Every structure is written in C-alpha cells, then in structure tokens.
Amino acid sequence: MLTDYQRKVLRILYNYKGGRRRFPTIHELTVKTGKHKPEVLAALDALVAAEYIHWEDRSDTANIVILEGWEREGERPKVDHTPSSGNIDYWTQY
C-alpha cells in the first residue's frame, strides 16, 4: 500500500506527463509537494520498488516510465459505507 505522499507523487507524475507531455524535474516535484529532494527521491524509489514506475537511468526524471497511474484496487484502504447518523438529524429534524 502506498503512503499518501507516494500516492501524491505518482498522481503528480501522471497528471504532469498528460498535461505537459513531459515529466516534472526533481526541483518541480519539490515545489509541487512541498518536500525536500531526499524525500522526493525516497518516494520515487518506493514507487520503483512497488513497480508503479520504471526508472532505470536515474540521471533525469525524463527517463521515468509509468507502469500504473493509480494505486492498485486490492491495496486501497477499506472504507466503511454503512449509513451513520452523523449530523443528518440537523437537516431532517429542524
């Protein structure tokens, strides 16, 4: 399962490539994520290890190949969809 930050980096890579037809540089990733270079590189390494991206020549982010643009279905956290009262009483009783 990806961390929130790793998922964020993956989505940035995917969307940036789709919109600008190139991958962001490491500096652009630091600006977009608000993290420092070692944290960005660690997230990219984790994405490589989890086989979401392929990055053989690590001299430039232009060499990244996205294998999967979204987190795998089986790895997503389970969300409880059972109805709960929450604050619905406010809207239905007043």
JSON list of C-alpha atoms in Angstrom, two decimals:
[
{"chain": "A", "resi": 1, "resn": "MET", "atom": "CA", "xyz": [0.00, 0.00, 0.00]},
{"chain": "A", "resi": 2, "resn": "LEU", "atom": "CA", "xyz": [1.33, 3.42, -0.92]},
{"chain": "A", "resi": 3, "resn": "THR", "atom": "CA", "xyz": [1.65, 6.19, 1.61]},
{"chain": "A", "resi": 4, "resn": "ASP", "atom": "CA", "xyz": [-0.28, 9.40, 0.97]},
{"chain": "A", "resi": 5, "resn": "TYR", "atom": "CA", "xyz": [2.92, 11.10, -0.13]},
{"chain": "A", "resi": 6, "resn": "GLN", "atom": "CA", "xyz": [3.89, 8.33, -2.54]},
{"chain": "A", "resi": 7, "resn": "ARG", "atom": "CA", "xyz": [0.39, 8.38, -4.00]},
{"chain": "A", "resi": 8, "resn": "LYS", "atom": "CA", "xyz": [0.65, 12.16, -4.37]},
{"chain": "A", "resi": 9, "resn": "VAL", "atom": "CA", "xyz": [3.96, 11.88, -6.25]},
{"chain": "A", "resi": 10, "resn": "LEU", "atom": "CA", "xyz": [2.52, 9.21, -8.54]},
{"chain": "A", "resi": 11, "resn": "ARG", "atom": "CA", "xyz": [-0.51, 11.36, -9.36]},
{"chain": "A", "resi": 12, "resn": "ILE", "atom": "CA", "xyz": [1.71, 14.40, -9.99]},
{"chain": "A", "resi": 13, "resn": "LEU", "atom": "CA", "xyz": [3.87, 12.38, -12.38]},
{"chain": "A", "resi": 14, "resn": "TYR", "atom": "CA", "xyz": [0.82, 11.02, -14.20]},
{"chain": "A", "resi": 15, "resn": "ASN", "atom": "CA", "xyz": [-1.03, 14.33, -14.49]},
{"chain": "A", "resi": 16, "resn": "TYR", "atom": "CA", "xyz": [2.07, 16.37, -15.32]},
{"chain": "A", "resi": 17, "resn": "LYS", "atom": "CA", "xyz": [3.01, 14.00, -18.14]},
{"chain": "A", "resi": 18, "resn": "GLY", "atom": "CA", "xyz": [-0.53, 14.12, -19.51]},
{"chain": "A", "resi": 19, "resn": "GLY", "atom": "CA", "xyz": [-0.76, 17.91, -19.39]},
{"chain": "A", "resi": 20, "resn": "ARG", "atom": "CA", "xyz": [2.73, 18.99, -20.38]},
{"chain": "A", "resi": 21, "resn": "ARG", "atom": "CA", "xyz": [3.92, 15.91, -22.29]},
{"chain": "A", "resi": 22, "resn": "ARG", "atom": "CA", "xyz": [6.99, 15.62, -20.08]},
{"chain": "A", "resi": 23, "resn": "PHE", "atom": "CA", "xyz": [7.75, 14.60, -16.53]},
{"chain": "A", "resi": 24, "resn": "PRO", "atom": "CA", "xyz": [8.47, 17.20, -13.84]},
{"chain": "A", "resi": 25, "resn": "THR", "atom": "CA", "xyz": [12.05, 17.69, -12.76]},
{"chain": "A", "resi": 26, "resn": "ILE", "atom": "CA", "xyz": [13.11, 16.83, -9.22]},
{"chain": "A", "resi": 27, "resn": "HIS", "atom": "CA", "xyz": [13.03, 20.54, -8.42]},
{"chain": "A", "resi": 28, "resn": "GLU", "atom": "CA", "xyz": [9.47, 20.85, -9.77]},
{"chain": "A", "resi": 29, "resn": "LEU", "atom": "CA", "xyz": [8.45, 17.85, -7.65]},
{"chain": "A", "resi": 30, "resn": "THR", "atom": "CA", "xyz": [9.91, 19.52, -4.55]},
{"chain": "A", "resi": 31, "resn": "VAL", "atom": "CA", "xyz": [7.93, 22.67, -5.31]},
{"chain": "A", "resi": 32, "resn": "LYS", "atom": "CA", "xyz": [4.67, 20.82, -6.01]},
{"chain": "A", "resi": 33, "resn": "THR", "atom": "CA", "xyz": [4.92, 18.53, -2.97]},
{"chain": "A", "resi": 34, "resn": "GLY", "atom": "CA", "xyz": [6.49, 20.94, -0.51]},
{"chain": "A", "resi": 35, "resn": "LYS", "atom": "CA", "xyz": [9.10, 18.34, 0.44]},
{"chain": "A", "resi": 36, "resn": "HIS", "atom": "CA", "xyz": [12.87, 18.31, 0.11]},
{"chain": "A", "resi": 37, "resn": "LYS", "atom": "CA", "xyz": [14.85, 16.43, -2.53]},
{"chain": "A", "resi": 38, "resn": "PRO", "atom": "CA", "xyz": [15.73, 13.39, -0.34]},
{"chain": "A", "resi": 39, "resn": "GLU", "atom": "CA", "xyz": [12.04, 12.85, 0.45]},
{"chain": "A", "resi": 40, "resn": "VAL", "atom": "CA", "xyz": [11.08, 13.11, -3.23]},
{"chain": "A", "resi": 41, "resn": "LEU", "atom": "CA", "xyz": [13.82, 10.64, -4.21]},
{"chain": "A", "resi": 42, "resn": "ALA", "atom": "CA", "xyz": [12.72, 8.24, -1.45]},
{"chain": "A", "resi": 43, "resn": "ALA", "atom": "CA", "xyz": [9.13, 8.37, -2.75]},
{"chain": "A", "resi": 44, "resn": "LEU", "atom": "CA", "xyz": [10.34, 7.71, -6.30]},
{"chain": "A", "resi": 45, "resn": "ASP", "atom": "CA", "xyz": [12.45, 4.79, -5.04]},
{"chain": "A", "resi": 46, "resn": "ALA", "atom": "CA", "xyz": [9.39, 3.37, -3.26]},
{"chain": "A", "resi": 47, "resn": "LEU", "atom": "CA", "xyz": [7.34, 3.69, -6.47]},
{"chain": "A", "resi": 48, "resn": "VAL", "atom": "CA", "xyz": [10.06, 1.82, -8.35]},
{"chain": "A", "resi": 49, "resn": "ALA", "atom": "CA", "xyz": [10.19, -0.90, -5.68]},
{"chain": "A", "resi": 50, "resn": "ALA", "atom": "CA", "xyz": [6.39, -1.28, -5.77]},
{"chain": "A", "resi": 51, "resn": "GLU", "atom": "CA", "xyz": [6.54, -1.42, -9.59]},
{"chain": "A", "resi": 52, "resn": "TYR", "atom": "CA", "xyz": [4.36, 1.63, -10.22]},
{"chain": "A", "resi": 53, "resn": "ILE", "atom": "CA", "xyz": [7.12, 3.26, -12.26]},
{"chain": "A", "resi": 54, "resn": "HIS", "atom": "CA", "xyz": [10.26, 2.08, -14.05]},
{"chain": "A", "resi": 55, "resn": "TRP", "atom": "CA", "xyz": [13.28, 4.36, -13.73]},
{"chain": "A", "resi": 56, "resn": "GLU", "atom": "CA", "xyz": [16.41, 2.64, -14.95]},
{"chain": "A", "resi": 57, "resn": "ASP", "atom": "CA", "xyz": [18.55, 5.67, -15.89]},
{"chain": "A", "resi": 58, "resn": "ARG", "atom": "CA", "xyz": [18.16, 7.83, -12.80]},
{"chain": "A", "resi": 59, "resn": "SER", "atom": "CA", "xyz": [20.11, 10.76, -14.19]},
{"chain": "A", "resi": 60, "resn": "ASP", "atom": "CA", "xyz": [16.88, 12.52, -15.19]},
{"chain": "A", "resi": 61, "resn": "THR", "atom": "CA", "xyz": [13.16, 12.18, -14.48]},
{"chain": "A", "resi": 62, "resn": "ALA", "atom": "CA", "xyz": [12.56, 12.24, -18.24]},
{"chain": "A", "resi": 63, "resn": "ASN", "atom": "CA", "xyz": [13.59, 8.56, -18.17]},
{"chain": "A", "resi": 64, "resn": "ILE", "atom": "CA", "xyz": [10.66, 7.54, -15.95]},
{"chain": "A", "resi": 65, "resn": "VAL", "atom": "CA", "xyz": [8.09, 5.15, -17.39]},
{"chain": "A", "resi": 66, "resn": "ILE", "atom": "CA", "xyz": [4.75, 4.93, -15.58]},
{"chain": "A", "resi": 67, "resn": "LEU", "atom": "CA", "xyz": [3.61, 1.32, -15.27]},
{"chain": "A", "resi": 68, "resn": "GLU", "atom": "CA", "xyz": [0.44, 2.06, -13.26]},
{"chain": "A", "resi": 69, "resn": "GLY", "atom": "CA", "xyz": [-1.04, 5.53, -12.78]},
{"chain": "A", "resi": 70, "resn": "TRP", "atom": "CA", "xyz": [-3.32, 4.67, -9.86]},
{"chain": "A", "resi": 71, "resn": "GLU", "atom": "CA", "xyz": [-2.96, 2.66, -6.71]},
{"chain": "A", "resi": 72, "resn": "ARG", "atom": "CA", "xyz": [-3.96, -0.96, -7.20]},
{"chain": "A", "resi": 73, "resn": "GLU", "atom": "CA", "xyz": [-7.53, -1.80, -6.23]},
{"chain": "A", "resi": 74, "resn": "GLY", "atom": "CA", "xyz": [-6.60, -4.51, -3.72]},
{"chain": "A", "resi": 75, "resn": "GLU", "atom": "CA", "xyz": [-4.24, -2.16, -1.87]},
{"chain": "A", "resi": 76, "resn": "ARG", "atom": "CA", "xyz": [-6.65, 0.67, -1.21]},
{"chain": "A", "resi": 77, "resn": "PRO", "atom": "CA", "xyz": [-7.78, 1.14, 2.38]},
{"chain": "A", "resi": 78, "resn": "LYS", "atom": "CA", "xyz": [-11.25, -0.18, 3.12]},
{"chain": "A", "resi": 79, "resn": "VAL", "atom": "CA", "xyz": [-13.94, 2.47, 3.52]},
{"chain": "A", "resi": 80, "resn": "ASP", "atom": "CA", "xyz": [-16.98, 1.71, 5.62]},
{"chain": "A", "resi": 81, "resn": "HIS", "atom": "CA", "xyz": [-20.05, 2.70, 3.62]},
{"chain": "A", "resi": 82, "resn": "THR", "atom": "CA", "xyz": [-22.60, 1.88, 6.30]},
{"chain": "A", "resi": 83, "resn": "PRO", "atom": "CA", "xyz": [-25.01, 4.73, 6.93]},
{"chain": "A", "resi": 84, "resn": "SER", "atom": "CA", "xyz": [-24.41, 6.64, 10.11]},
{"chain": "A", "resi": 85, "resn": "SER", "atom": "CA", "xyz": [-26.48, 9.33, 11.71]},
{"chain": "A", "resi": 86, "resn": "GLY", "atom": "CA", "xyz": [-23.62, 11.86, 11.77]},
{"chain": "A", "resi": 87, "resn": "ASN", "atom": "CA", "xyz": [-25.21, 15.29, 11.64]},
{"chain": "A", "resi": 88, "resn": "ILE", "atom": "CA", "xyz": [-28.18, 14.26, 9.50]},
{"chain": "A", "resi": 89, "resn": "ASP", "atom": "CA", "xyz": [-30.54, 14.98, 12.41]},
{"chain": "A", "resi": 90, "resn": "TYR", "atom": "CA", "xyz": [-29.82, 18.65, 11.97]},
{"chain": "A", "resi": 91, "resn": "TRP", "atom": "CA", "xyz": [-31.04, 18.56, 8.37]},
{"chain": "A", "resi": 92, "resn": "THR", "atom": "CA", "xyz": [-34.04, 16.32, 8.85]},
{"chain": "A", "resi": 93, "resn": "GLN", "atom": "CA", "xyz": [-35.48, 17.42, 12.19]},
{"chain": "A", "resi": 94, "resn": "TYR", "atom": "CA", "xyz": [-35.12, 21.20, 12.18]}
]
